[in-house]
Amino acid sequence: MSTNISIKHINKLAIPALIAGIAEPILSLTDAAIVGNVSLNATESLAAVGIVSTFLSMLIWVFGQTRSAISSIVSQYLGANKLDEVKNLPAQAIFIITSLSILIIAATYPFAESIFKLYNAKNLILDYSVDYYNIRVFGFPFTLFTIAVFGAFRGLQNTYYPMVIAIIGATANIILDYAFVYGIANIIPAMHIQGAAYASVIAQFLMALLSAYYLLKKTDIPLVFSFPFNKEIKRFLLMIGNLIIRTIALNVTLYFATRFATGYGKEYIAAYTIAINLWFLGAFLIDGYASAGNILSGKLIGGKEYSKLILLSNRLIKYGIGIGLIIAISGALFYYSIGEIFIKEPEVLDQFYSVFWIVLAMQPLCALAFIFDGMFKGLGKMADLRNLLLASTFLVFLPTLYVLDYYNLKLTGIFIALTLWIAVRGLPLIIKFRKEFLPLSQKN
């Protein structure tokens, strides 16, 4: 059956995926916005949320790669009309990844203080980081479960139910954040930064429950783990291995960026927290179209529809750059009011305004990088993504960061290094994609 890659169908996949994709950054942004406006120690609270969010994002990105691997394999089998052959794969993948998440909790919980000292956290920021992490980490298994289920839905070319789940989870988190951080008179005591952590864990648990419900109710994919392992489990694990190496390299970038920002002082890490979380939000907005590329490219390669694959890439490039420009222009129009949503302290806002323009300017480049990330994941070309991320991190980002730090550019240096990192991630993928698939498309 021919795959539909019309603009209408791309949007039908991309827009719900976009909404679903911003659930996790919204959890961190909501926590940041609310704790950044508490009356007591707002800067330290915001800095702690930023440090912990960076570390948790690293864990989620490293171990949440099941989504891309499951989506790639399921969509390829769907395109080849052989879906029945991999129906038990998602349950096996979910069991493996959630088991690993329990080990991660056991390995990190007792050492939270040592972990955040590596990020240059100290004094009250360190205390808040430990308090926040030791609660939020218990949402980790629920998040990985939800991500894996979303991968199964994406492989089935369905982004609607993940969107519904994400909307409910994000809404619950916002309501609970207000209730737990500020308290409700005579009902719930104000718990400040710990309240924000509890709100996130409850929202993550709710999303996991909804994910299980919709997968069982709306698809034929089972959730019960069973032997023997599916024949694709080796390819799945190889994909995961390549993506984990890739994501570790990605998080080396985020670790050094956060560590340098923390080392410059509390106003710098607070400003960096706002800027990097807005960058994450922009990335996940663009990720809706990257998800459409992931979903459709897997099905197209499964059905050997190469000419449509080239056409899809051209359309997604236009969409991605357009969205990147819209994000940049929107941010420019509300440049100063955006910062005041998160904090009112002038020293923090001054640092934020000094780099926010770089975050906005890099959005079109982010669009290209993320869209072709998504397409290469759908094609199952995880080794290419691994190699490019290693090169962009260790040969571009880190040398640039150290040079610009030497010249005392501080946050500006961090975000210039991030911009170059994104450019090197994206452009080679476009060249490699067209070199491989243009000749094949001409034979279709």
mmCIF file of C-alpha atoms in Angstrom, residues 24-332:
data_model
loop_
_atom_site.group_PDB
_atom_site.id
_atom_site.type_symbol
_atom_site.label_atom_id
_atom_site.label_comp_id
_atom_site.label_asym_id
_atom_site.label_seq_id
_atom_site.Cartn_x
_atom_site.Cartn_y
_atom_site.Cartn_z
ATOM 1 C CA GLU A 24 8.774 16.564 29.325
ATOM 2 C CA PRO A 25 10.236 20.074 28.781
ATOM 3 C CA ILE A 26 6.958 21.548 30.025
ATOM 4 C CA LEU A 27 7.400 19.618 33.289
ATOM 5 C CA SER A 28 10.814 21.242 33.784
ATOM 6 C CA LEU A 29 9.724 24.660 32.480
ATOM 7 C CA THR A 30 6.695 24.676 34.781
ATOM 8 C CA ASP A 31 8.874 23.759 37.742
ATOM 9 C CA ALA A 32 11.359 26.479 36.760
ATOM 10 C CA ALA A 33 8.699 29.167 36.311
ATOM 11 C CA ILE A 34 6.959 28.404 39.580
ATOM 12 C CA VAL A 35 9.971 27.916 41.863
ATOM 13 C CA GLY A 36 11.645 30.926 40.225
ATOM 14 C CA ASN A 37 8.826 33.073 41.590
ATOM 15 C CA VAL A 38 8.799 31.833 45.183
ATOM 16 C CA SER A 39 9.500 34.544 47.705
ATOM 17 C CA LEU A 40 12.390 32.749 49.411
ATOM 18 C CA ASN A 41 15.719 31.949 47.673
ATOM 19 C CA ALA A 42 14.254 32.131 44.161
ATOM 20 C CA THR A 43 17.620 32.254 42.387
ATOM 21 C CA GLU A 44 18.974 29.225 44.248
ATOM 22 C CA SER A 45 15.738 27.295 43.660
ATOM 23 C CA LEU A 46 15.763 28.063 39.940
ATOM 24 C CA ALA A 47 19.427 27.123 39.666
ATOM 25 C CA ALA A 48 18.753 23.774 41.377
ATOM 26 C CA VAL A 49 15.870 22.977 39.022
ATOM 27 C CA GLY A 50 18.155 23.768 36.074
ATOM 28 C CA ILE A 51 20.966 21.515 37.273
ATOM 29 C CA VAL A 52 18.698 18.576 38.117
ATOM 30 C CA SER A 53 16.678 18.990 34.907
ATOM 31 C CA THR A 54 19.897 18.790 32.906
ATOM 32 C CA PHE A 55 20.930 15.570 34.658
ATOM 33 C CA LEU A 56 17.451 14.020 34.393
ATOM 34 C CA SER A 57 17.214 15.003 30.735
ATOM 35 C CA MET A 58 20.494 13.184 30.212
ATOM 36 C CA LEU A 59 19.091 10.021 31.801
ATOM 37 C CA ILE A 60 15.820 10.270 29.879
ATOM 38 C CA TRP A 61 17.551 10.903 26.556
ATOM 39 C CA VAL A 62 20.056 8.101 27.089
ATOM 40 C CA PHE A 63 17.554 5.452 28.100
ATOM 41 C CA GLY A 64 14.532 6.847 26.269
ATOM 42 C CA GLN A 65 15.996 5.884 22.905
ATOM 43 C CA THR A 66 13.642 2.896 22.928
ATOM 44 C CA ARG A 67 11.073 5.180 21.327
ATOM 45 C CA SER A 68 13.117 5.708 18.182
ATOM 46 C CA ALA A 69 14.220 2.080 17.933
ATOM 47 C CA ILE A 70 10.706 0.680 18.455
ATOM 48 C CA SER A 71 9.220 3.232 16.061
ATOM 49 C CA SER A 72 11.808 2.450 13.377
ATOM 50 C CA ILE A 73 11.320 -1.324 13.481
ATOM 51 C CA VAL A 74 7.514 -1.265 13.793
ATOM 52 C CA SER A 75 7.103 1.293 10.996
ATOM 53 C CA GLN A 76 9.415 -0.680 8.661
ATOM 54 C CA TYR A 77 7.411 -3.865 9.243
ATOM 55 C CA LEU A 78 4.185 -1.919 8.768
ATOM 56 C CA GLY A 79 5.481 -0.637 5.420
ATOM 57 C CA ALA A 80 6.353 -4.196 4.389
ATOM 58 C CA ASN A 81 2.909 -5.465 5.543
ATOM 59 C CA LYS A 82 4.515 -7.808 8.108
ATOM 60 C CA LEU A 83 3.445 -6.174 11.380
ATOM 61 C CA ASP A 84 2.400 -9.458 13.025
ATOM 62 C CA GLU A 85 6.058 -10.506 13.079
ATOM 63 C CA VAL A 86 7.033 -7.800 15.628
ATOM 64 C CA LYS A 87 3.909 -7.437 17.791
ATOM 65 C CA ASN A 88 5.639 -8.801 20.888
ATOM 66 C CA LEU A 89 8.738 -6.616 20.476
ATOM 67 C CA PRO A 90 7.392 -3.473 22.268
ATOM 68 C CA ALA A 91 6.554 -5.409 25.464
ATOM 69 C CA GLN A 92 10.028 -6.940 25.518
ATOM 70 C CA ALA A 93 11.629 -3.547 24.922
ATOM 71 C CA ILE A 94 9.540 -1.931 27.674
ATOM 72 C CA PHE A 95 10.501 -4.672 30.143
ATOM 73 C CA ILE A 96 14.211 -4.240 29.389
ATOM 74 C CA ILE A 97 14.210 -0.452 29.657
ATOM 75 C CA THR A 98 12.070 -0.177 32.796
ATOM 76 C CA SER A 99 14.256 -2.796 34.509
ATOM 77 C CA LEU A 100 17.297 -0.661 33.683
ATOM 78 C CA SER A 101 15.559 2.402 35.141
ATOM 79 C CA ILE A 102 15.252 0.706 38.536
ATOM 80 C CA LEU A 103 19.000 0.047 38.469
ATOM 81 C CA ILE A 104 19.633 3.704 37.618
ATOM 82 C CA ILE A 105 17.627 4.851 40.640
ATOM 83 C CA ALA A 106 19.568 2.466 42.882
ATOM 84 C CA ALA A 107 22.879 3.684 41.428
ATOM 85 C CA THR A 108 22.222 7.437 41.641
ATOM 86 C CA TYR A 109 19.946 8.033 44.658
ATOM 87 C CA PRO A 110 22.606 7.432 47.349
ATOM 88 C CA PHE A 111 25.135 9.590 45.485
ATOM 89 C CA ALA A 112 22.977 12.585 44.538
ATOM 90 C CA GLU A 113 25.134 15.055 46.448
ATOM 91 C CA SER A 114 28.326 13.825 44.772
ATOM 92 C CA ILE A 115 26.655 13.915 41.354
ATOM 93 C CA PHE A 116 25.588 17.549 41.655
ATOM 94 C CA LYS A 117 28.936 18.631 43.048
ATOM 95 C CA LEU A 118 30.268 17.593 39.638
ATOM 96 C CA TYR A 119 28.020 20.320 38.215
ATOM 97 C CA ASN A 120 29.707 22.868 40.516
ATOM 98 C CA ALA A 121 26.634 23.062 42.768
ATOM 99 C CA LYS A 122 27.398 24.070 46.351
ATOM 100 C CA ASN A 123 25.812 25.447 49.510
ATOM 101 C CA LEU A 124 22.076 26.099 49.213
ATOM 102 C CA ILE A 125 21.972 25.268 45.481
ATOM 103 C CA LEU A 126 23.476 21.852 46.258
ATOM 104 C CA ASP A 127 20.990 21.234 49.079
ATOM 105 C CA TYR A 128 18.044 22.161 46.861
ATOM 106 C CA SER A 129 19.379 20.029 43.997
ATOM 107 C CA VAL A 130 19.574 16.949 46.208
ATOM 108 C CA ASP A 131 16.100 17.562 47.672
ATOM 109 C CA TYR A 132 14.567 18.014 44.220
ATOM 110 C CA TYR A 133 16.355 15.060 42.605
ATOM 111 C CA ASN A 134 15.672 12.567 45.384
ATOM 112 C CA ILE A 135 11.967 12.955 44.695
ATOM 113 C CA ARG A 136 11.903 13.486 40.935
ATOM 114 C CA VAL A 137 14.057 10.458 40.154
ATOM 115 C CA PHE A 138 11.167 8.164 41.147
ATOM 116 C CA GLY A 139 9.290 9.387 38.090
ATOM 117 C CA PHE A 140 12.046 8.043 35.844
ATOM 118 C CA PRO A 141 10.613 4.515 35.276
ATOM 119 C CA PHE A 142 7.189 5.975 34.475
ATOM 120 C CA THR A 143 8.721 8.360 31.937
ATOM 121 C CA LEU A 144 10.663 5.577 30.189
ATOM 122 C CA PHE A 145 7.553 3.369 30.089
ATOM 123 C CA THR A 146 5.556 6.205 28.509
ATOM 124 C CA ILE A 147 8.301 6.993 25.977
ATOM 125 C CA ALA A 148 8.473 3.351 24.870
ATOM 126 C CA VAL A 149 4.696 3.170 24.422
ATOM 127 C CA PHE A 150 4.857 6.384 22.389
ATOM 128 C CA GLY A 151 7.405 4.607 20.166
ATOM 129 C CA ALA A 152 4.936 1.801 19.488
ATOM 130 C CA PHE A 153 2.219 4.307 18.596
ATOM 131 C CA ARG A 154 4.598 6.174 16.281
ATOM 132 C CA GLY A 155 5.541 2.954 14.517
ATOM 133 C CA LEU A 156 1.836 2.407 13.903
ATOM 134 C CA GLN A 157 1.664 5.927 12.358
ATOM 135 C CA ASN A 158 -0.438 7.212 15.261
ATOM 136 C CA THR A 159 0.528 10.345 17.162
ATOM 137 C CA TYR A 160 -2.958 11.234 18.386
ATOM 138 C CA TYR A 161 -3.037 9.157 21.571
ATOM 139 C CA PRO A 162 0.444 10.242 22.708
ATOM 140 C CA MET A 163 -0.792 13.837 22.292
ATOM 141 C CA VAL A 164 -3.855 13.175 24.482
ATOM 142 C CA ILE A 165 -1.680 11.560 27.148
ATOM 143 C CA ALA A 166 0.840 14.434 27.072
ATOM 144 C CA ILE A 167 -1.848 17.120 27.362
ATOM 145 C CA ILE A 168 -3.403 15.434 30.385
ATOM 146 C CA GLY A 169 0.005 14.917 32.015
ATOM 147 C CA ALA A 170 1.205 18.475 31.419
ATOM 148 C CA THR A 171 -2.079 19.962 32.669
ATOM 149 C CA ALA A 172 -1.969 17.822 35.807
ATOM 150 C CA ASN A 173 1.619 18.914 36.419
ATOM 151 C CA ILE A 174 0.794 22.621 36.183
ATOM 152 C CA ILE A 175 -2.145 22.303 38.601
ATOM 153 C CA LEU A 176 -0.182 20.183 41.065
ATOM 154 C CA ASP A 177 2.825 22.502 40.859
ATOM 155 C CA TYR A 178 0.787 25.467 42.034
ATOM 156 C CA ALA A 179 -0.898 23.410 44.746
ATOM 157 C CA PHE A 180 2.271 21.793 46.118
ATOM 158 C CA VAL A 181 4.781 24.647 45.733
ATOM 159 C CA TYR A 182 2.620 27.455 47.132
ATOM 160 C CA GLY A 183 0.241 25.305 49.164
ATOM 161 C CA ILE A 184 -3.516 25.558 49.634
ATOM 162 C CA ALA A 185 -4.658 27.081 52.924
ATOM 163 C CA ASN A 186 -5.586 24.447 55.548
ATOM 164 C CA ILE A 187 -5.408 21.676 52.907
ATOM 165 C CA ILE A 188 -1.894 21.331 51.448
ATOM 166 C CA PRO A 189 1.210 22.878 53.053
ATOM 167 C CA ALA A 190 3.628 24.876 50.887
ATOM 168 C CA MET A 191 6.461 22.512 49.950
ATOM 169 C CA HIS A 192 8.457 24.850 47.671
ATOM 170 C CA ILE A 193 11.007 23.004 45.489
ATOM 171 C CA GLN A 194 10.056 19.593 46.917
ATOM 172 C CA GLY A 195 6.441 20.295 45.952
ATOM 173 C CA ALA A 196 7.491 20.852 42.340
ATOM 174 C CA ALA A 197 9.238 17.476 42.362
ATOM 175 C CA TYR A 198 6.195 15.672 43.788
ATOM 176 C CA ALA A 199 3.983 17.302 41.145
ATOM 177 C CA SER A 200 6.232 16.037 38.343
ATOM 178 C CA VAL A 201 6.336 12.457 39.675
ATOM 179 C CA ILE A 202 2.545 12.273 39.995
ATOM 180 C CA ALA A 203 2.123 13.641 36.463
ATOM 181 C CA GLN A 204 4.614 11.083 35.110
ATOM 182 C CA PHE A 205 2.777 8.243 36.885
ATOM 183 C CA LEU A 206 -0.535 9.428 35.428
ATOM 184 C CA MET A 207 0.941 9.492 31.918
ATOM 185 C CA ALA A 208 2.272 5.940 32.319
ATOM 186 C CA LEU A 209 -1.166 4.681 33.362
ATOM 187 C CA LEU A 210 -2.813 6.404 30.408
ATOM 188 C CA SER A 211 -0.175 5.031 28.021
ATOM 189 C CA ALA A 212 -0.877 1.461 29.111
ATOM 190 C CA TYR A 213 -4.620 2.015 28.838
ATOM 191 C CA TYR A 214 -4.574 3.466 25.316
ATOM 192 C CA LEU A 215 -2.089 0.926 23.946
ATOM 193 C CA LEU A 216 -4.190 -1.995 25.190
ATOM 194 C CA LYS A 217 -7.506 -0.403 24.246
ATOM 195 C CA LYS A 218 -6.660 1.045 20.837
ATOM 196 C CA THR A 219 -4.093 -1.376 19.339
ATOM 197 C CA ASP A 220 -3.346 -5.095 19.067
ATOM 198 C CA ILE A 221 0.065 -4.622 20.721
ATOM 199 C CA PRO A 222 0.287 -6.601 23.991
ATOM 200 C CA LEU A 223 2.051 -5.342 27.123
ATOM 201 C CA VAL A 224 2.738 -8.746 28.673
ATOM 202 C CA PHE A 225 6.390 -9.775 28.423
ATOM 203 C CA SER A 226 6.832 -13.217 26.868
ATOM 204 C CA PHE A 227 9.549 -15.535 25.598
ATOM 205 C CA PRO A 228 11.094 -16.296 23.189
ATOM 206 C CA PHE A 229 12.665 -12.963 22.310
ATOM 207 C CA ASN A 230 11.538 -11.510 19.010
ATOM 208 C CA LYS A 231 13.898 -12.071 16.051
ATOM 209 C CA GLU A 232 14.412 -8.272 15.881
ATOM 210 C CA ILE A 233 15.568 -7.951 19.494
ATOM 211 C CA LYS A 234 19.244 -8.039 18.436
ATOM 212 C CA ARG A 235 18.730 -5.214 15.941
ATOM 213 C CA PHE A 236 16.722 -3.335 18.556
ATOM 214 C CA LEU A 237 19.532 -3.664 21.119
ATOM 215 C CA LEU A 238 22.155 -2.639 18.529
ATOM 216 C CA MET A 239 20.098 0.446 17.692
ATOM 217 C CA ILE A 240 19.758 1.207 21.386
ATOM 218 C CA GLY A 241 23.499 0.742 21.903
ATOM 219 C CA ASN A 242 24.384 3.181 19.107
ATOM 220 C CA LEU A 243 21.787 5.683 20.306
ATOM 221 C CA ILE A 244 22.980 5.428 23.910
ATOM 222 C CA ILE A 245 26.587 6.181 22.853
ATOM 223 C CA ARG A 246 25.253 9.055 20.762
ATOM 224 C CA THR A 247 23.149 10.392 23.595
ATOM 225 C CA ILE A 248 26.004 10.140 26.084
ATOM 226 C CA ALA A 249 28.004 12.371 23.722
ATOM 227 C CA LEU A 250 25.043 14.744 23.540
ATOM 228 C CA ASN A 251 24.896 14.901 27.312
ATOM 229 C CA VAL A 252 28.623 15.499 27.588
ATOM 230 C CA THR A 253 27.779 18.723 25.774
ATOM 231 C CA LEU A 254 24.988 19.589 28.197
ATOM 232 C CA TYR A 255 27.081 18.599 31.215
ATOM 233 C CA PHE A 256 29.968 20.903 30.291
ATOM 234 C CA ALA A 257 27.599 23.728 29.377
ATOM 235 C CA THR A 258 25.849 23.439 32.749
ATOM 236 C CA ARG A 259 29.103 22.992 34.659
ATOM 237 C CA PHE A 260 30.667 26.100 33.121
ATOM 238 C CA ALA A 261 27.505 28.157 33.687
ATOM 239 C CA THR A 262 27.355 27.066 37.342
ATOM 240 C CA GLY A 263 31.006 27.946 37.792
ATOM 241 C CA TYR A 264 30.371 31.534 36.678
ATOM 242 C CA GLY A 265 28.005 32.161 39.618
ATOM 243 C CA LYS A 266 24.411 31.704 40.718
ATOM 244 C CA GLU A 267 23.032 34.469 38.451
ATOM 245 C CA TYR A 268 24.664 32.788 35.449
ATOM 246 C CA ILE A 269 23.325 29.296 36.146
ATOM 247 C CA ALA A 270 19.848 30.719 36.830
ATOM 248 C CA ALA A 271 19.933 32.617 33.504
ATOM 249 C CA TYR A 272 21.331 29.555 31.739
ATOM 250 C CA THR A 273 18.478 27.472 33.204
ATOM 251 C CA ILE A 274 15.893 29.749 31.620
ATOM 252 C CA ALA A 275 17.711 29.917 28.279
ATOM 253 C CA ILE A 276 18.446 26.197 27.951
ATOM 254 C CA ASN A 277 14.905 25.192 28.932
ATOM 255 C CA LEU A 278 13.524 27.548 26.293
ATOM 256 C CA TRP A 279 15.990 25.982 23.843
ATOM 257 C CA PHE A 280 14.639 22.558 24.823
ATOM 258 C CA LEU A 281 11.093 23.812 24.242
ATOM 259 C CA GLY A 282 12.019 25.092 20.767
ATOM 260 C CA ALA A 283 13.756 21.798 20.014
ATOM 261 C CA PHE A 284 10.688 19.804 20.986
ATOM 262 C CA LEU A 285 8.395 22.064 18.966
ATOM 263 C CA ILE A 286 10.499 21.354 15.889
ATOM 264 C CA ASP A 287 10.629 17.702 16.936
ATOM 265 C CA GLY A 288 7.010 17.293 15.833
ATOM 266 C CA TYR A 289 8.185 17.364 12.212
ATOM 267 C CA ALA A 290 11.262 15.311 13.081
ATOM 268 C CA SER A 291 8.821 12.735 14.464
ATOM 269 C CA ALA A 292 6.825 12.804 11.239
ATOM 270 C CA GLY A 293 10.095 12.188 9.384
ATOM 271 C CA ASN A 294 10.910 9.319 11.732
ATOM 272 C CA ILE A 295 7.469 7.738 11.351
ATOM 273 C CA LEU A 296 7.126 8.111 7.579
ATOM 274 C CA SER A 297 10.727 7.374 6.570
ATOM 275 C CA GLY A 298 10.603 4.034 8.366
ATOM 276 C CA LYS A 299 7.451 3.054 6.503
ATOM 277 C CA LEU A 300 8.826 4.343 3.180
ATOM 278 C CA ILE A 301 12.086 2.419 3.502
ATOM 279 C CA GLY A 302 10.122 -0.679 4.471
ATOM 280 C CA GLY A 303 8.067 -0.319 1.287
ATOM 281 C CA LYS A 304 11.110 0.740 -0.813
ATOM 282 C CA GLU A 305 9.387 4.006 -1.851
ATOM 283 C CA TYR A 306 12.614 5.962 -2.419
ATOM 284 C CA SER A 307 11.256 8.785 -4.596
ATOM 285 C CA LYS A 308 8.695 9.577 -1.913
ATOM 286 C CA LEU A 309 11.483 9.529 0.675
ATOM 287 C CA ILE A 310 13.287 12.344 -1.184
ATOM 288 C CA LEU A 311 10.050 14.285 -1.564
ATOM 289 C CA LEU A 312 9.345 13.869 2.157
ATOM 290 C CA SER A 313 12.781 15.229 3.089
ATOM 291 C CA ASN A 314 12.282 18.310 0.884
ATOM 292 C CA ARG A 315 8.932 19.061 2.449
ATOM 293 C CA LEU A 316 10.215 18.589 5.983
ATOM 294 C CA ILE A 317 13.175 20.921 5.365
ATOM 295 C CA LYS A 318 10.752 23.685 4.329
ATOM 296 C CA TYR A 319 8.488 23.040 7.295
ATOM 297 C CA GLY A 320 11.357 22.846 9.761
ATOM 298 C CA ILE A 321 13.032 26.071 8.663
ATOM 299 C CA GLY A 322 9.637 27.799 8.656
ATOM 300 C CA ILE A 323 8.912 26.714 12.220
ATOM 301 C CA GLY A 324 12.423 27.687 13.302
ATOM 302 C CA LEU A 325 11.882 31.189 11.913
ATOM 303 C CA ILE A 326 8.473 31.479 13.575
ATOM 304 C CA ILE A 327 9.993 30.517 16.950
ATOM 305 C CA ALA A 328 12.824 33.024 16.465
ATOM 306 C CA ILE A 329 10.492 35.867 15.467
ATOM 307 C CA SER A 330 8.023 35.103 18.268
ATOM 308 C CA GLY A 331 10.827 35.103 20.810
ATOM 309 C CA ALA A 332 12.125 38.418 19.470
#
